[in-house]
Amino acid sequence: MRQIVVDGAHAYIASREDGLFIVDVSDAEKPSLISRHDTIEFATGICKSGDVLFVACRSFGVELIDVSDPSHPKHLSIVRTGEAQSVVEQNGFLYAGVWATSEVVAVDVQNPWQPQIVSRTPLDGFGDGVDVDGTWLYAATGHHSRK
């Protein structure tokens, strides 16, 4: 397993080469597998907004998945960000930490069937973890500074 997000009675687990697992966690002592989705590539990061799950995939970018019916997740689209490690969504925009190109890629996901890249921000190191708090975007780059 790589990353997890819990929303209500469901846990969504990005599990690298094993894709996505959706688990019923309504009874914390007896979690049960609801479904597994074969993501387009290694699932490295994950976040959820409404009925859309955003799964960072190691080489191909970010896969958008409809999880309105957790027992039958459905591929919606993909946005080719580059080697996405982590993702976070706020107000219809997705931010992906992209490793190899050392950047954060911002994507308009208001139409999840046609995500559109709106900006690329260079980082001083590899793009990894990302988070948003208010108007601030935080990006982790580890110890891999360009300097």
PDB file of C-alpha atoms in Angstrom:
ATOM      1  CA  MET A   1       0.000   0.000   0.000  1.00  0.00           C
ATOM      2  CA  ARG A   2       1.133   3.515  -0.761  1.00  0.00           C
ATOM      3  CA  GLN A   3      -1.555   6.011   0.349  1.00  0.00           C
ATOM      4  CA  ILE A   4      -5.057   5.913   1.796  1.00  0.00           C
ATOM      5  CA  VAL A   5      -8.028   8.252   2.084  1.00  0.00           C
ATOM      6  CA  VAL A   6     -11.084   7.517   4.223  1.00  0.00           C
ATOM      7  CA  ASP A   7     -14.454   9.075   3.442  1.00  0.00           C
ATOM      8  CA  GLY A   8     -17.376   7.979   5.610  1.00  0.00           C
ATOM      9  CA  ALA A   9     -17.687   4.216   5.614  1.00  0.00           C
ATOM     10  CA  HIS A  10     -15.158   3.694   2.800  1.00  0.00           C
ATOM     11  CA  ALA A  11     -11.380   3.554   2.646  1.00  0.00           C
ATOM     12  CA  TYR A  12      -9.756   4.058  -0.752  1.00  0.00           C
ATOM     13  CA  ILE A  13      -6.267   2.581  -0.958  1.00  0.00           C
ATOM     14  CA  ALA A  14      -3.661   3.290  -3.633  1.00  0.00           C
ATOM     15  CA  SER A  15      -1.610   0.127  -3.743  1.00  0.00           C
ATOM     16  CA  ARG A  16       1.073   0.647  -6.385  1.00  0.00           C
ATOM     17  CA  GLU A  17       1.084  -2.286  -8.855  1.00  0.00           C
ATOM     18  CA  ASP A  18      -2.072  -3.742  -7.294  1.00  0.00           C
ATOM     19  CA  GLY A  19      -4.131  -0.665  -8.227  1.00  0.00           C
ATOM     20  CA  LEU A  20      -7.022   0.625  -6.128  1.00  0.00           C
ATOM     21  CA  PHE A  21      -8.805  -1.147  -3.292  1.00  0.00           C
ATOM     22  CA  ILE A  22     -12.109   0.071  -1.855  1.00  0.00           C
ATOM     23  CA  VAL A  23     -12.816  -1.220   1.636  1.00  0.00           C
ATOM     24  CA  ASP A  24     -15.926  -0.946   3.820  1.00  0.00           C
ATOM     25  CA  VAL A  25     -14.704   0.374   7.176  1.00  0.00           C
ATOM     26  CA  SER A  26     -18.112   0.968   8.777  1.00  0.00           C
ATOM     27  CA  ASP A  27     -17.138  -1.700  11.324  1.00  0.00           C
ATOM     28  CA  ALA A  28     -13.526  -0.855  12.178  1.00  0.00           C
ATOM     29  CA  GLU A  29     -13.023  -4.286  13.710  1.00  0.00           C
ATOM     30  CA  LYS A  30     -14.164  -6.066  10.550  1.00  0.00           C
ATOM     31  CA  PRO A  31     -13.154  -4.122   7.432  1.00  0.00           C
ATOM     32  CA  SER A  32     -14.275  -5.835   4.245  1.00  0.00           C
ATOM     33  CA  LEU A  33     -13.162  -5.507   0.646  1.00  0.00           C
ATOM     34  CA  ILE A  34     -15.856  -3.988  -1.577  1.00  0.00           C
ATOM     35  CA  SER A  35     -13.969  -3.859  -4.857  1.00  0.00           C
ATOM     36  CA  ARG A  36     -10.651  -3.566  -6.631  1.00  0.00           C
ATOM     37  CA  HIS A  37      -9.995  -1.373  -9.649  1.00  0.00           C
ATOM     38  CA  ASP A  38      -7.101  -2.055 -11.992  1.00  0.00           C
ATOM     39  CA  THR A  39      -5.626   1.445 -12.362  1.00  0.00           C
ATOM     40  CA  ILE A  40      -3.859   2.453 -15.555  1.00  0.00           C
ATOM     41  CA  GLU A  41      -0.480   2.071 -13.871  1.00  0.00           C
ATOM     42  CA  PHE A  42       1.152   1.958 -10.398  1.00  0.00           C
ATOM     43  CA  ALA A  43      -1.194   3.793  -7.992  1.00  0.00           C
ATOM     44  CA  THR A  44       1.047   6.059  -5.921  1.00  0.00           C
ATOM     45  CA  GLY A  45      -1.227   8.764  -4.511  1.00  0.00           C
ATOM     46  CA  ILE A  46      -4.915   9.346  -3.894  1.00  0.00           C
ATOM     47  CA  CYS A  47      -7.535  11.940  -2.983  1.00  0.00           C
ATOM     48  CA  LYS A  48     -11.312  12.178  -3.278  1.00  0.00           C
ATOM     49  CA  SER A  49     -13.783  14.953  -3.995  1.00  0.00           C
ATOM     50  CA  GLY A  50     -17.475  14.120  -4.131  1.00  0.00           C
ATOM     51  CA  ASP A  51     -17.904  11.004  -6.243  1.00  0.00           C
ATOM     52  CA  VAL A  52     -14.572  11.407  -8.039  1.00  0.00           C
ATOM     53  CA  LEU A  53     -11.402   9.686  -6.915  1.00  0.00           C
ATOM     54  CA  PHE A  54      -8.093  11.019  -8.203  1.00  0.00           C
ATOM     55  CA  VAL A  55      -5.336   8.401  -8.380  1.00  0.00           C
ATOM     56  CA  ALA A  56      -1.761   9.491  -9.055  1.00  0.00           C
ATOM     57  CA  CYS A  57      -0.068   6.990 -11.319  1.00  0.00           C
ATOM     58  CA  ARG A  58       3.686   6.662 -11.407  1.00  0.00           C
ATOM     59  CA  SER A  59       4.306   7.325 -15.102  1.00  0.00           C
ATOM     60  CA  PHE A  60       1.025   8.146 -16.794  1.00  0.00           C
ATOM     61  CA  GLY A  61      -0.307  11.014 -14.692  1.00  0.00           C
ATOM     62  CA  VAL A  62      -3.601  11.019 -12.826  1.00  0.00           C
ATOM     63  CA  GLU A  63      -6.580   8.737 -13.393  1.00  0.00           C
ATOM     64  CA  LEU A  64     -10.039  10.082 -12.526  1.00  0.00           C
ATOM     65  CA  ILE A  65     -12.451   7.388 -11.303  1.00  0.00           C
ATOM     66  CA  ASP A  66     -16.190   7.585 -10.575  1.00  0.00           C
ATOM     67  CA  VAL A  67     -16.802   5.959  -7.182  1.00  0.00           C
ATOM     68  CA  SER A  68     -20.491   6.876  -6.832  1.00  0.00           C
ATOM     69  CA  ASP A  69     -21.053   3.115  -6.626  1.00  0.00           C
ATOM     70  CA  PRO A  70     -18.040   1.844  -4.634  1.00  0.00           C
ATOM     71  CA  SER A  71     -18.703  -1.733  -5.696  1.00  0.00           C
ATOM     72  CA  HIS A  72     -18.310  -0.731  -9.366  1.00  0.00           C
ATOM     73  CA  PRO A  73     -15.689   2.033  -9.792  1.00  0.00           C
ATOM     74  CA  LYS A  74     -15.555   3.422 -13.339  1.00  0.00           C
ATOM     75  CA  HIS A  75     -12.690   5.048 -15.231  1.00  0.00           C
ATOM     76  CA  LEU A  76     -13.625   8.603 -16.270  1.00  0.00           C
ATOM     77  CA  SER A  77     -10.463  10.039 -17.782  1.00  0.00           C
ATOM     78  CA  ILE A  78      -6.747  10.560 -17.450  1.00  0.00           C
ATOM     79  CA  VAL A  79      -4.629  13.678 -17.395  1.00  0.00           C
ATOM     80  CA  ARG A  80      -1.006  13.284 -18.496  1.00  0.00           C
ATOM     81  CA  THR A  81       0.832  15.234 -15.789  1.00  0.00           C
ATOM     82  CA  GLY A  82       3.978  13.156 -15.809  1.00  0.00           C
ATOM     83  CA  GLU A  83       5.194  10.978 -12.934  1.00  0.00           C
ATOM     84  CA  ALA A  84       2.566  11.921 -10.326  1.00  0.00           C
ATOM     85  CA  GLN A  85       3.344  10.897  -6.752  1.00  0.00           C
ATOM     86  CA  SER A  86       0.641  12.652  -4.697  1.00  0.00           C
ATOM     87  CA  VAL A  87      -2.508  14.625  -5.448  1.00  0.00           C
ATOM     88  CA  VAL A  88      -4.842  17.014  -3.667  1.00  0.00           C
ATOM     89  CA  GLU A  89      -8.053  18.652  -4.921  1.00  0.00           C
ATOM     90  CA  GLN A  90      -9.633  21.944  -3.882  1.00  0.00           C
ATOM     91  CA  ASN A  91     -12.452  23.935  -5.485  1.00  0.00           C
ATOM     92  CA  GLY A  92     -12.382  22.102  -8.810  1.00  0.00           C
ATOM     93  CA  PHE A  93      -8.607  22.158  -9.188  1.00  0.00           C
ATOM     94  CA  LEU A  94      -6.264  19.225  -8.751  1.00  0.00           C
ATOM     95  CA  TYR A  95      -2.608  19.637  -7.800  1.00  0.00           C
ATOM     96  CA  ALA A  96      -0.140  16.854  -8.556  1.00  0.00           C
ATOM     97  CA  GLY A  97       3.384  16.554  -7.224  1.00  0.00           C
ATOM     98  CA  VAL A  98       5.383  15.351 -10.225  1.00  0.00           C
ATOM     99  CA  TRP A  99       8.663  13.619  -9.425  1.00  0.00           C
ATOM    100  CA  ALA A 100      10.930  13.480 -12.478  1.00  0.00           C
ATOM    101  CA  THR A 101      10.186  16.968 -13.823  1.00  0.00           C
ATOM    102  CA  SER A 102      10.343  18.526 -10.315  1.00  0.00           C
ATOM    103  CA  GLU A 103       7.071  20.415 -10.485  1.00  0.00           C
ATOM    104  CA  VAL A 104       3.525  20.817  -9.286  1.00  0.00           C
ATOM    105  CA  VAL A 105       0.984  20.507 -12.076  1.00  0.00           C
ATOM    106  CA  ALA A 106      -2.370  22.267 -11.601  1.00  0.00           C
ATOM    107  CA  VAL A 107      -5.361  20.764 -13.411  1.00  0.00           C
ATOM    108  CA  ASP A 108      -8.894  22.099 -13.880  1.00  0.00           C
ATOM    109  CA  VAL A 109     -11.067  19.057 -13.031  1.00  0.00           C
ATOM    110  CA  GLN A 110     -14.450  20.777 -12.949  1.00  0.00           C
ATOM    111  CA  ASN A 111     -15.377  18.544 -15.889  1.00  0.00           C
ATOM    112  CA  PRO A 112     -13.930  15.171 -14.785  1.00  0.00           C
ATOM    113  CA  TRP A 113     -14.362  13.755 -18.305  1.00  0.00           C
ATOM    114  CA  GLN A 114     -12.049  16.442 -19.745  1.00  0.00           C
ATOM    115  CA  PRO A 115      -9.424  17.538 -17.210  1.00  0.00           C
ATOM    116  CA  GLN A 116      -7.230  20.382 -18.459  1.00  0.00           C
ATOM    117  CA  ILE A 117      -3.731  21.289 -17.284  1.00  0.00           C
ATOM    118  CA  VAL A 118      -3.670  25.005 -16.404  1.00  0.00           C
ATOM    119  CA  SER A 119      -0.161  25.491 -15.002  1.00  0.00           C
ATOM    120  CA  ARG A 120       3.160  23.900 -14.154  1.00  0.00           C
ATOM    121  CA  THR A 121       5.196  25.285 -11.247  1.00  0.00           C
ATOM    122  CA  PRO A 122       8.876  24.309 -10.953  1.00  0.00           C
ATOM    123  CA  LEU A 123      10.158  23.050  -7.605  1.00  0.00           C
ATOM    124  CA  ASP A 124      13.615  23.007  -6.058  1.00  0.00           C
ATOM    125  CA  GLY A 125      13.693  19.227  -5.914  1.00  0.00           C
ATOM    126  CA  PHE A 126      11.537  16.297  -6.957  1.00  0.00           C
ATOM    127  CA  GLY A 127       7.768  16.772  -6.695  1.00  0.00           C
ATOM    128  CA  ASP A 128       6.325  14.446  -4.082  1.00  0.00           C
ATOM    129  CA  GLY A 129       3.715  15.189  -1.402  1.00  0.00           C
ATOM    130  CA  VAL A 130       1.269  18.069  -1.873  1.00  0.00           C
ATOM    131  CA  ASP A 131      -1.412  19.681   0.271  1.00  0.00           C
ATOM    132  CA  VAL A 132      -3.559  22.812   0.155  1.00  0.00           C
ATOM    133  CA  ASP A 133      -4.548  24.990   3.094  1.00  0.00           C
ATOM    134  CA  GLY A 134      -6.640  28.014   2.180  1.00  0.00           C
ATOM    135  CA  THR A 135      -4.737  29.865  -0.522  1.00  0.00           C
ATOM    136  CA  TRP A 136      -1.426  28.089   0.140  1.00  0.00           C
ATOM    137  CA  LEU A 137      -0.140  25.044  -1.698  1.00  0.00           C
ATOM    138  CA  TYR A 138       2.547  23.048   0.097  1.00  0.00           C
ATOM    139  CA  ALA A 139       4.881  20.747  -1.814  1.00  0.00           C
ATOM    140  CA  ALA A 140       7.368  18.303  -0.333  1.00  0.00           C
ATOM    141  CA  THR A 141      10.568  17.777  -2.266  1.00  0.00           C
ATOM    142  CA  GLY A 142      12.601  15.828   0.257  1.00  0.00           C
ATOM    143  CA  HIS A 143      16.347  16.285   0.310  1.00  0.00           C
ATOM    144  CA  HIS A 144      16.646  16.332  -3.479  1.00  0.00           C
ATOM    145  CA  SER A 145      17.437  20.013  -4.041  1.00  0.00           C
ATOM    146  CA  ARG A 146      18.642  21.138  -7.455  1.00  0.00           C
ATOM    147  CA  LYS A 147      21.352  23.248  -5.792  1.00  0.00           C
TER     148      LYS A 147
END
